[in-house]
Short mmCIF file of C-alpha atoms in Angstrom, two decimals:
data_model
loop_
_atom_site.label_atom_id
_atom_site.label_comp_id
_atom_site.label_asym_id
_atom_site.label_seq_id
_atom_site.Cartn_x
_atom_site.Cartn_y
_atom_site.Cartn_z
CA MET L 1 -21.94 -37.02 -9.38
CA LEU L 2 -20.67 -36.67 -12.91
CA VAL L 3 -22.26 -33.68 -14.63
CA CYS L 4 -22.11 -32.74 -18.28
CA GLY L 5 -23.84 -29.90 -20.11
CA ASP L 6 -27.54 -29.38 -19.38
CA PHE L 7 -28.16 -33.03 -18.57
CA ASN L 8 -31.07 -33.61 -16.20
CA THR L 9 -29.59 -34.96 -12.97
CA SER L 10 -32.72 -34.98 -10.81
CA GLY L 11 -32.52 -37.79 -8.29
CA CYS L 12 -28.72 -37.69 -8.25
CA ASP L 13 -26.43 -36.23 -5.60
CA ALA L 14 -23.83 -33.77 -6.87
CA ILE L 15 -20.17 -33.83 -5.80
CA ASN L 16 -17.35 -31.35 -6.22
CA SER L 17 -15.94 -31.28 -9.72
CA SER L 18 -13.37 -29.44 -11.81
CA GLU L 19 -13.74 -28.09 -15.32
CA ILE L 20 -11.65 -29.57 -18.12
CA VAL L 21 -11.78 -27.97 -21.53
CA THR L 22 -10.39 -29.78 -24.55
CA GLU L 23 -10.35 -28.79 -28.18
CA ASN L 24 -13.77 -30.24 -28.97
CA LEU L 25 -15.28 -31.10 -25.59
CA SER L 26 -16.07 -29.37 -22.32
CA MET L 27 -16.68 -31.76 -19.45
CA ARG L 28 -16.83 -31.98 -15.68
CA ILE L 29 -14.85 -34.71 -13.99
CA PRO L 30 -14.83 -35.62 -10.27
CA GLU L 31 -12.08 -33.91 -8.32
CA THR L 32 -10.95 -37.22 -6.83
CA ALA L 33 -10.19 -38.54 -10.29
CA MET L 34 -8.22 -35.43 -11.20
CA ASN L 35 -5.71 -35.80 -8.40
CA CYS L 36 -4.28 -39.20 -9.46
CA PRO L 37 -2.69 -39.75 -6.01
CA LYS L 38 0.67 -41.46 -5.68
CA SER L 39 -0.30 -43.39 -2.59
CA THR L 40 -1.59 -46.86 -3.39
CA LYS L 41 -4.23 -46.68 -0.68
CA LYS L 42 -5.50 -43.30 -1.86
CA ALA L 43 -5.38 -44.43 -5.47
CA GLU L 44 -7.54 -47.45 -4.64
CA ALA L 45 -10.06 -45.24 -2.87
CA SER L 46 -10.07 -42.76 -5.75
CA THR L 47 -10.52 -45.50 -8.34
CA ASP L 48 -13.28 -47.10 -6.31
CA LEU L 49 -15.07 -43.78 -5.99
CA MET L 50 -14.77 -43.15 -9.73
CA LEU L 51 -16.82 -46.18 -10.67
CA LYS L 52 -19.29 -45.73 -7.83
CA ASN L 53 -19.96 -42.20 -9.04
CA GLY L 54 -20.59 -43.66 -12.47
CA LEU L 55 -23.03 -46.15 -10.97
CA LEU L 56 -24.81 -43.32 -9.18
CA PHE L 57 -25.03 -41.59 -12.53
CA VAL L 58 -26.66 -44.62 -14.15
CA ASN L 59 -29.01 -45.17 -11.23
CA GLY L 60 -29.86 -41.48 -11.05
CA CYS L 61 -30.86 -41.47 -14.69
CA SER L 62 -33.31 -44.29 -14.02
CA LYS L 63 -34.94 -42.26 -11.23
CA SER L 64 -35.26 -39.05 -13.23
CA ASP L 65 -38.29 -38.42 -15.37
CA GLY L 66 -38.85 -36.86 -18.77
CA ALA L 67 -36.22 -37.44 -21.41
CA ALA L 68 -33.99 -39.51 -19.15
CA LYS L 69 -36.81 -41.96 -18.38
CA ALA L 70 -37.62 -42.17 -22.07
CA THR L 71 -34.07 -43.35 -22.68
CA PHE L 72 -34.74 -46.42 -20.59
CA ASP L 73 -37.74 -47.10 -22.81
CA HIS L 74 -35.49 -48.28 -25.63
CA GLY L 75 -33.52 -45.08 -26.16
CA ARG L 76 -36.06 -42.77 -27.74
CA SER L 77 -34.38 -39.52 -26.66
CA GLN L 78 -31.41 -38.70 -28.85
CA SER L 79 -30.42 -35.69 -26.74
CA VAL L 80 -30.06 -37.79 -23.61
CA ILE L 81 -28.12 -40.42 -25.54
CA ASP L 82 -25.73 -37.76 -26.79
CA ASP L 83 -25.20 -36.46 -23.26
CA VAL L 84 -24.48 -39.94 -21.98
CA ILE L 85 -21.92 -40.55 -24.72
CA VAL L 86 -20.21 -37.27 -23.84
CA ASN L 87 -20.05 -38.39 -20.22
CA VAL L 88 -18.44 -41.64 -21.27
CA LYS L 89 -15.89 -39.59 -23.20
CA ALA L 90 -15.24 -37.67 -19.99
CA TRP L 91 -14.50 -40.89 -18.16
CA SER L 92 -12.26 -41.94 -21.01
CA ALA L 93 -10.35 -38.71 -20.42
CA ILE L 94 -9.85 -39.89 -16.83
CA LEU L 95 -8.27 -42.99 -18.30
CA ASP L 96 -5.84 -40.85 -20.29
CA MET L 97 -4.88 -38.88 -17.20
CA ALA L 98 -4.36 -42.06 -15.19
CA VAL L 99 -1.99 -43.46 -17.78
CA VAL L 100 0.22 -40.38 -18.02
CA SER L 101 0.02 -39.47 -14.33
CA SER L 102 2.28 -40.36 -11.44
CA ILE L 103 0.46 -43.65 -11.03
CA GLY L 104 2.67 -44.90 -13.84
CA ARG L 105 2.45 -47.35 -16.71
CA ASP L 106 4.83 -50.15 -15.74
CA HIS L 107 2.37 -52.91 -14.90
CA ASN L 108 1.01 -50.94 -11.91
CA PRO L 109 -2.12 -52.73 -10.60
CA ILE L 110 -3.78 -49.47 -9.59
CA ALA L 111 -3.37 -47.93 -13.04
CA LEU L 112 -4.66 -51.14 -14.61
CA ASN L 113 -7.61 -51.17 -12.23
CA MET L 114 -8.47 -47.63 -13.25
CA ARG L 115 -8.47 -48.67 -16.92
CA THR L 116 -10.81 -51.57 -16.28
CA ASN L 117 -13.12 -49.37 -14.23
CA VAL L 118 -13.43 -46.94 -17.11
CA LEU L 119 -14.11 -49.72 -19.59
CA GLY L 120 -16.55 -51.34 -17.17
CA PHE L 121 -18.31 -48.02 -16.69
CA GLY L 122 -18.74 -47.66 -20.44
CA ASN L 123 -20.22 -51.15 -20.61
CA MET L 124 -22.63 -50.40 -17.77
CA ILE L 125 -23.76 -47.19 -19.40
CA GLY L 126 -24.50 -49.05 -22.61
CA GLN L 127 -26.29 -51.91 -20.86
CA ALA L 128 -28.35 -49.75 -18.51
CA LEU L 129 -29.50 -47.21 -21.05
CA GLY L 130 -29.98 -49.63 -23.91
CA LEU L 131 -27.95 -47.44 -26.24
CA TYR L 132 -27.71 -48.43 -29.84
CA GLU L 133 -24.35 -46.64 -29.68
CA LYS L 134 -23.10 -49.15 -27.11
CA GLU L 135 -20.45 -50.44 -29.51
CA ILE L 136 -19.23 -46.88 -30.09
CA VAL L 137 -18.97 -46.38 -26.33
CA LEU L 138 -16.93 -49.54 -25.84
CA THR L 139 -14.78 -48.85 -28.89
CA ASN L 140 -13.99 -45.41 -27.51
CA CYS L 141 -12.69 -46.99 -24.31
CA ARG L 142 -10.85 -49.81 -26.08
CA LYS L 143 -9.01 -47.40 -28.36
CA ARG L 144 -7.51 -45.58 -25.39
CA ILE L 145 -6.42 -48.82 -23.80
CA ARG L 146 -4.82 -49.96 -27.06
CA TRP L 147 -3.26 -46.56 -27.66
CA HIS L 148 -1.45 -46.39 -24.32
CA GLU L 149 -0.92 -50.06 -23.56
CA GLY L 150 -0.81 -52.07 -26.75
CA LYS L 151 0.85 -55.00 -24.99
CA TYR L 152 -2.31 -55.65 -22.96
CA LEU L 153 -4.26 -56.64 -26.06
CA GLN L 154 -3.76 -60.28 -25.22
CA ASP L 155 -5.92 -59.95 -22.07
CA LEU L 156 -8.87 -58.14 -23.63
CA PRO L 157 -10.82 -61.29 -24.62
CA GLN L 158 -10.90 -62.40 -20.99
CA LEU L 159 -11.81 -58.89 -19.90
CA GLU L 160 -14.70 -58.69 -22.34
CA LEU L 161 -15.90 -62.13 -21.27
CA ILE L 162 -16.10 -60.92 -17.68
CA LEU L 163 -17.97 -57.81 -18.76
CA ALA L 164 -20.38 -59.90 -20.81
CA ASN L 165 -21.05 -62.28 -17.91
CA TYR L 166 -21.93 -59.52 -15.48
CA GLY L 167 -23.51 -57.20 -18.01
CA GLN L 168 -26.64 -59.33 -17.82
CA PHE L 169 -27.26 -58.00 -14.31
CA ILE L 170 -27.84 -54.53 -15.74
CA SER L 171 -31.44 -54.42 -16.94
CA ASP L 172 -33.38 -51.59 -18.56
CA ALA L 173 -34.90 -50.71 -15.18
CA SER L 174 -31.39 -50.61 -13.70
CA PRO L 175 -32.26 -51.39 -10.05
CA THR L 176 -29.62 -50.35 -7.55
CA ALA L 177 -29.20 -53.81 -6.04
CA LEU L 178 -28.38 -55.47 -9.35
CA ILE L 179 -25.92 -52.73 -10.31
CA LEU L 180 -24.06 -53.06 -7.01
CA VAL L 181 -23.98 -56.86 -7.29
CA ALA L 182 -22.55 -56.55 -10.79
CA TYR L 183 -20.05 -53.95 -9.62
CA ASP L 184 -18.79 -55.90 -6.59
CA THR L 185 -18.46 -59.18 -8.45
CA MET L 186 -16.96 -57.69 -11.59
CA LYS L 187 -14.50 -55.54 -9.65
CA GLY L 188 -13.10 -58.59 -7.87
CA GLU L 189 -12.56 -60.57 -11.05
CA LEU L 190 -11.19 -57.63 -13.02
CA THR L 191 -8.77 -56.72 -10.25
CA ALA L 192 -7.51 -60.30 -10.15
CA LEU L 193 -7.12 -60.34 -13.93
CA TRP L 194 -5.35 -57.00 -14.33
CA SER L 195 -3.15 -57.36 -11.26
CA LYS L 196 -1.30 -60.29 -12.80
CA PRO L 197 2.21 -59.39 -14.00
CA VAL L 198 2.21 -58.89 -17.75
CA THR L 199 5.28 -59.59 -19.85
CA PRO L 200 5.69 -58.64 -23.51
CA LYS L 201 4.94 -61.45 -25.90
CA PRO L 202 8.31 -62.84 -27.05
CA CYS L 203 9.13 -63.64 -30.62
CA ASP L 204 8.34 -67.34 -31.08
CA ILE L 205 11.52 -68.78 -32.57
CA SER L 206 9.71 -72.02 -33.35
CA ARG L 207 8.07 -70.28 -36.30
CA LYS L 208 11.39 -69.06 -37.65
CA GLY L 209 13.38 -70.74 -40.35
CA ARG L 210 17.09 -71.41 -40.24
CA MET L 211 19.52 -68.55 -39.63
CA GLY L 212 16.79 -66.50 -37.94
CA HIS L 213 14.80 -66.00 -41.13
CA GLU L 214 11.02 -66.09 -41.24
CA GLY L 215 8.64 -68.24 -43.25
CA TRP L 216 10.22 -67.51 -46.62
CA PHE L 217 13.33 -69.52 -45.66
CA ASP L 218 11.93 -72.86 -46.84
CA GLU L 219 13.35 -76.28 -47.74
CA GLU L 220 14.85 -74.98 -50.98
CA CYS L 221 16.83 -72.42 -49.02
CA ILE L 222 18.02 -75.10 -46.62
CA ARG L 223 19.23 -77.30 -49.48
CA ALA L 224 21.03 -74.35 -51.08
CA LYS L 225 22.69 -73.58 -47.77
CA ARG L 226 23.90 -77.18 -47.44
CA GLU L 227 25.51 -76.99 -50.87
CA VAL L 228 27.39 -73.87 -49.82
CA LEU L 229 28.55 -75.55 -46.60
CA LEU L 230 29.80 -78.60 -48.53
CA ALA L 231 31.67 -76.33 -50.94
CA LEU L 232 33.13 -74.50 -47.94
CA LEU L 233 34.51 -77.76 -46.51
CA ARG L 234 36.15 -78.69 -49.82
CA ARG L 235 37.49 -75.28 -50.86
CA ARG L 236 41.00 -75.95 -49.49
CA ASP L 237 41.47 -78.99 -51.71
CA SER L 238 42.31 -77.02 -54.84
CA ALA L 239 41.94 -73.69 -56.57
CA ALA L 240 38.98 -75.10 -58.47
CA SER L 241 37.25 -75.88 -55.17
CA GLU L 242 37.80 -72.28 -54.04
CA GLU L 243 36.19 -70.96 -57.22
CA LYS L 244 33.35 -73.44 -56.83
CA PHE L 245 32.73 -72.26 -53.28
CA ARG L 246 32.61 -68.60 -54.35
CA ALA L 247 30.19 -69.45 -57.13
CA HIS L 248 27.97 -71.39 -54.72
CA ARG L 249 28.06 -68.55 -52.20
CA LYS L 250 27.17 -65.94 -54.81
CA GLY L 251 24.35 -68.07 -56.17
CA TYR L 252 23.09 -68.75 -52.65
CA ASN L 253 22.97 -65.05 -51.75
CA ASN L 254 21.18 -64.19 -54.99
CA PHE L 255 18.74 -67.03 -54.41
CA LEU L 256 17.93 -65.80 -50.90
CA ALA L 257 17.45 -62.22 -52.11
CA THR L 258 15.08 -63.38 -54.85
CA LYS L 259 13.21 -65.64 -52.45
CA LYS L 260 12.68 -62.89 -49.90
CA GLN L 261 11.70 -60.32 -52.53
CA THR L 262 9.15 -62.70 -54.04
CA TYR L 263 7.74 -63.48 -50.61
CA GLN L 264 7.44 -59.81 -49.66
CA SER L 265 5.94 -58.82 -53.00
CA LYS L 266 3.28 -61.49 -52.71
CA LEU L 267 2.47 -60.49 -49.14
CA TRP L 268 2.28 -56.80 -49.95
CA ALA L 269 0.07 -57.46 -52.96
CA GLU L 270 -2.36 -59.44 -50.84
CA PHE L 271 -2.29 -56.97 -47.97
CA LYS L 272 -2.73 -54.01 -50.29
CA GLU L 273 -5.76 -55.62 -51.89
CA THR L 274 -7.15 -56.58 -48.49
CA MET L 275 -6.76 -53.08 -47.06
CA ALA L 276 -8.32 -51.55 -50.17
CA ASP L 277 -11.35 -53.83 -49.79
CA HIS L 278 -11.53 -53.26 -46.00
CA ASP L 279 -12.09 -56.97 -45.58
CA PRO L 280 -11.18 -57.94 -41.98
CA LYS L 281 -11.90 -61.64 -42.47
CA ARG L 282 -9.48 -61.84 -45.35
CA PHE L 283 -6.93 -59.81 -43.40
CA TRP L 284 -6.94 -62.21 -40.47
CA ALA L 285 -6.98 -65.24 -42.76
CA LEU L 286 -3.87 -63.93 -44.48
CA GLU L 287 -2.13 -63.25 -41.19
CA ALA L 288 -3.07 -66.67 -39.83
CA LYS L 289 -1.72 -68.33 -42.96
CA VAL L 290 1.65 -66.64 -42.50
CA GLU L 291 1.94 -67.11 -38.76
CA LYS L 292 -0.28 -70.00 -37.70
CA GLY L 293 -1.86 -69.76 -34.29
CA ALA L 294 -0.57 -66.29 -33.45
CA VAL L 295 -3.58 -64.34 -34.66
CA THR L 296 -6.34 -65.91 -32.60
CA VAL L 297 -5.98 -63.71 -29.52
CA VAL L 298 -5.69 -60.46 -31.45
CA GLU L 299 -8.60 -61.31 -33.73
CA THR L 300 -10.86 -62.13 -30.79
CA CYS L 301 -10.24 -58.91 -28.92
CA LEU L 302 -10.49 -56.53 -31.86
CA GLY L 303 -13.57 -57.54 -33.82
CA PRO L 304 -14.46 -56.56 -37.37
CA LEU L 305 -14.37 -52.78 -36.95
CA ALA L 306 -11.03 -52.28 -35.20
CA TRP L 307 -8.58 -54.39 -37.21
CA ALA L 308 -7.39 -51.39 -39.22
CA ASP L 309 -6.60 -49.49 -36.02
CA TYR L 310 -4.39 -52.32 -34.81
CA PHE L 311 -2.67 -52.47 -38.18
CA SER L 312 -2.04 -48.71 -37.99
CA ILE L 313 -0.63 -48.84 -34.47
CA LEU L 314 1.96 -51.38 -35.55
CA TYR L 315 3.30 -48.88 -38.08
CA SER L 316 3.24 -45.82 -35.84
CA THR L 317 3.51 -46.09 -32.08
CA LEU L 318 4.91 -49.58 -31.52
CA VAL L 319 7.87 -49.57 -33.89
CA ALA L 320 10.37 -50.42 -31.17
CA ASP L 321 8.33 -53.43 -30.04
CA ALA L 322 7.26 -54.61 -33.48
CA PRO L 323 10.11 -57.11 -34.00
CA PHE L 324 9.02 -58.93 -30.84
CA THR L 325 5.23 -58.58 -30.79
CA ALA L 326 4.03 -58.02 -34.34
CA PRO L 327 3.06 -60.72 -36.85
CA CYS L 328 6.00 -62.06 -38.80
CA GLU L 329 5.14 -60.29 -42.06
CA ILE L 330 5.18 -56.99 -40.17
CA ARG L 331 8.61 -57.81 -38.73
CA ILE L 332 9.94 -58.51 -42.22
CA VAL L 333 8.79 -55.31 -43.88
CA ILE L 334 9.08 -52.80 -41.03
CA PRO L 335 12.72 -51.84 -41.87
CA GLU L 336 11.70 -51.16 -45.47
CA VAL L 337 8.79 -49.03 -44.28
CA ILE L 338 11.10 -47.03 -42.01
CA ARG L 339 13.61 -46.41 -44.78
CA ALA L 340 10.85 -45.52 -47.21
CA LEU L 341 9.44 -43.05 -44.69
CA GLY L 342 12.81 -41.32 -44.38
CA ALA L 343 13.32 -41.24 -48.14
CA MET L 344 9.90 -39.77 -48.79
CA LYS L 345 10.41 -37.11 -46.11
CA ARG L 346 13.61 -36.11 -47.95
CA ASN L 347 11.72 -36.14 -51.27
CA LYS L 348 13.87 -38.98 -52.52
CA ALA L 349 12.58 -42.15 -54.11
CA PRO L 350 13.21 -45.32 -52.06
CA GLY L 351 15.87 -47.72 -53.29
CA PRO L 352 15.12 -51.10 -54.87
CA ASP L 353 15.09 -52.85 -51.49
CA MET L 354 12.48 -50.50 -50.03
CA VAL L 355 8.74 -50.30 -50.24
CA PRO L 356 7.53 -48.91 -53.59
CA VAL L 357 6.44 -45.29 -53.45
CA ASP L 358 2.86 -45.95 -54.55
CA LEU L 359 2.48 -48.76 -52.02
CA TYR L 360 3.87 -46.70 -49.17
CA ARG L 361 1.60 -43.80 -50.08
CA SER L 362 -1.33 -46.20 -50.05
CA LEU L 363 -0.33 -47.37 -46.59
CA ASN L 364 0.13 -43.79 -45.47
CA GLU L 365 -3.30 -42.77 -46.73
CA THR L 366 -5.15 -45.71 -45.21
CA SER L 367 -3.45 -45.96 -41.84
CA ILE L 368 -0.82 -43.54 -40.63
CA ARG L 369 -2.66 -40.45 -41.84
CA ARG L 370 -5.22 -40.86 -39.07
CA PHE L 371 -2.66 -40.38 -36.33
CA PRO L 372 -1.49 -36.90 -35.22
CA ASP L 373 1.63 -35.63 -36.92
CA ASP L 374 3.37 -35.01 -33.62
CA ILE L 375 3.06 -38.71 -32.81
CA VAL L 376 3.90 -40.27 -36.16
CA TYR L 377 6.43 -37.91 -37.70
CA GLN L 378 7.84 -35.68 -34.98
CA SER L 379 7.98 -37.90 -31.91
CA GLN L 380 11.59 -38.12 -30.78
CA ARG L 381 10.92 -41.46 -29.13
CA TRP L 382 9.49 -42.86 -32.36
CA ARG L 383 12.43 -41.58 -34.41
CA ASN L 384 14.95 -43.02 -31.96
CA ALA L 385 13.19 -46.38 -31.98
CA ALA L 386 13.00 -46.38 -35.76
CA GLY L 387 16.68 -45.52 -36.11
CA SER L 388 17.68 -48.19 -33.62
CA LEU L 389 15.60 -50.81 -35.40
CA GLU L 390 16.99 -49.81 -38.78
CA ARG L 391 20.56 -50.11 -37.51
CA ARG L 392 19.87 -53.55 -36.08
CA THR L 393 18.33 -54.78 -39.30
CA ALA L 394 20.71 -53.10 -41.76
#
């Protein structure tokens, strides 16, 4: 039985537990979840026991009287609600341990199953207790999934649909039979979903322009390129043709630089205004306009309150994968952001081809600032990925 603080656990059976103390939270977590066994069979049993203990916790609350029973009468006891939320945080900590443990992160079905169990447990807590903080509970679980496994975002809509379908079994009275039916059915579907091999979303070359450029390489650029190619074919005819080719090539390069700069400036102006207004609808509309069809999955799984977190992650923890998974406007500007970051750390102003200082500071204040310094600025893996990306795009 999961125990936290002075929570009333009458009607619940206790199990052995170990104490975990974090900076802001002291919690008790089942010993079976602490071990994170390497064996697949043991891991399955441990994961299965984790969620069943959570179900016992929910069912035990319904049997207890006093403040716990009042919670089932539309959540009138704030103290019990707080204790439940802390317990959900404890199970989220189990998720963290599972990700970094010997179970592994490389598409391991057992590790994925443990993630879904934690998220499912948070949903059941919210449904059974009728918490008005249910969205906070689910967001707390989603953030950890996104933090450790950003590439699984594309499957969250289907996951949430499954949770929604079987969440209806969990009533305010929370009878044991309905909980177990929901658990057995949901566990089968979630296991099937998360056991599928997941591959990183490739960069869709169909949305690219010629020469590997993105949306800013339009018909005008194509016509200018054709003129340069024609001049190239004729440059051996005479010295005048050679001069004409060089003039065409210089004009073409200047035209491309101006085109890209105009495109980036317009995008950054719109994004800056959108982020300042904290308008998620406008954010997704802008992204959909730039990369049609690619935003639907991400928009569905995030919702109105989490779009800024996704935007932040793209600029902090997923730099190495950004050219292949991020929206196209992120892929265009990420090298400039990296160079601007390095220049600002050295107290030097970025060059003309980098992000303006005031714009980068705005981005830093609204997004990256919320992540720990050891992740954003001092992570060797992040610096290596950033340097590799900058060299490839230089």
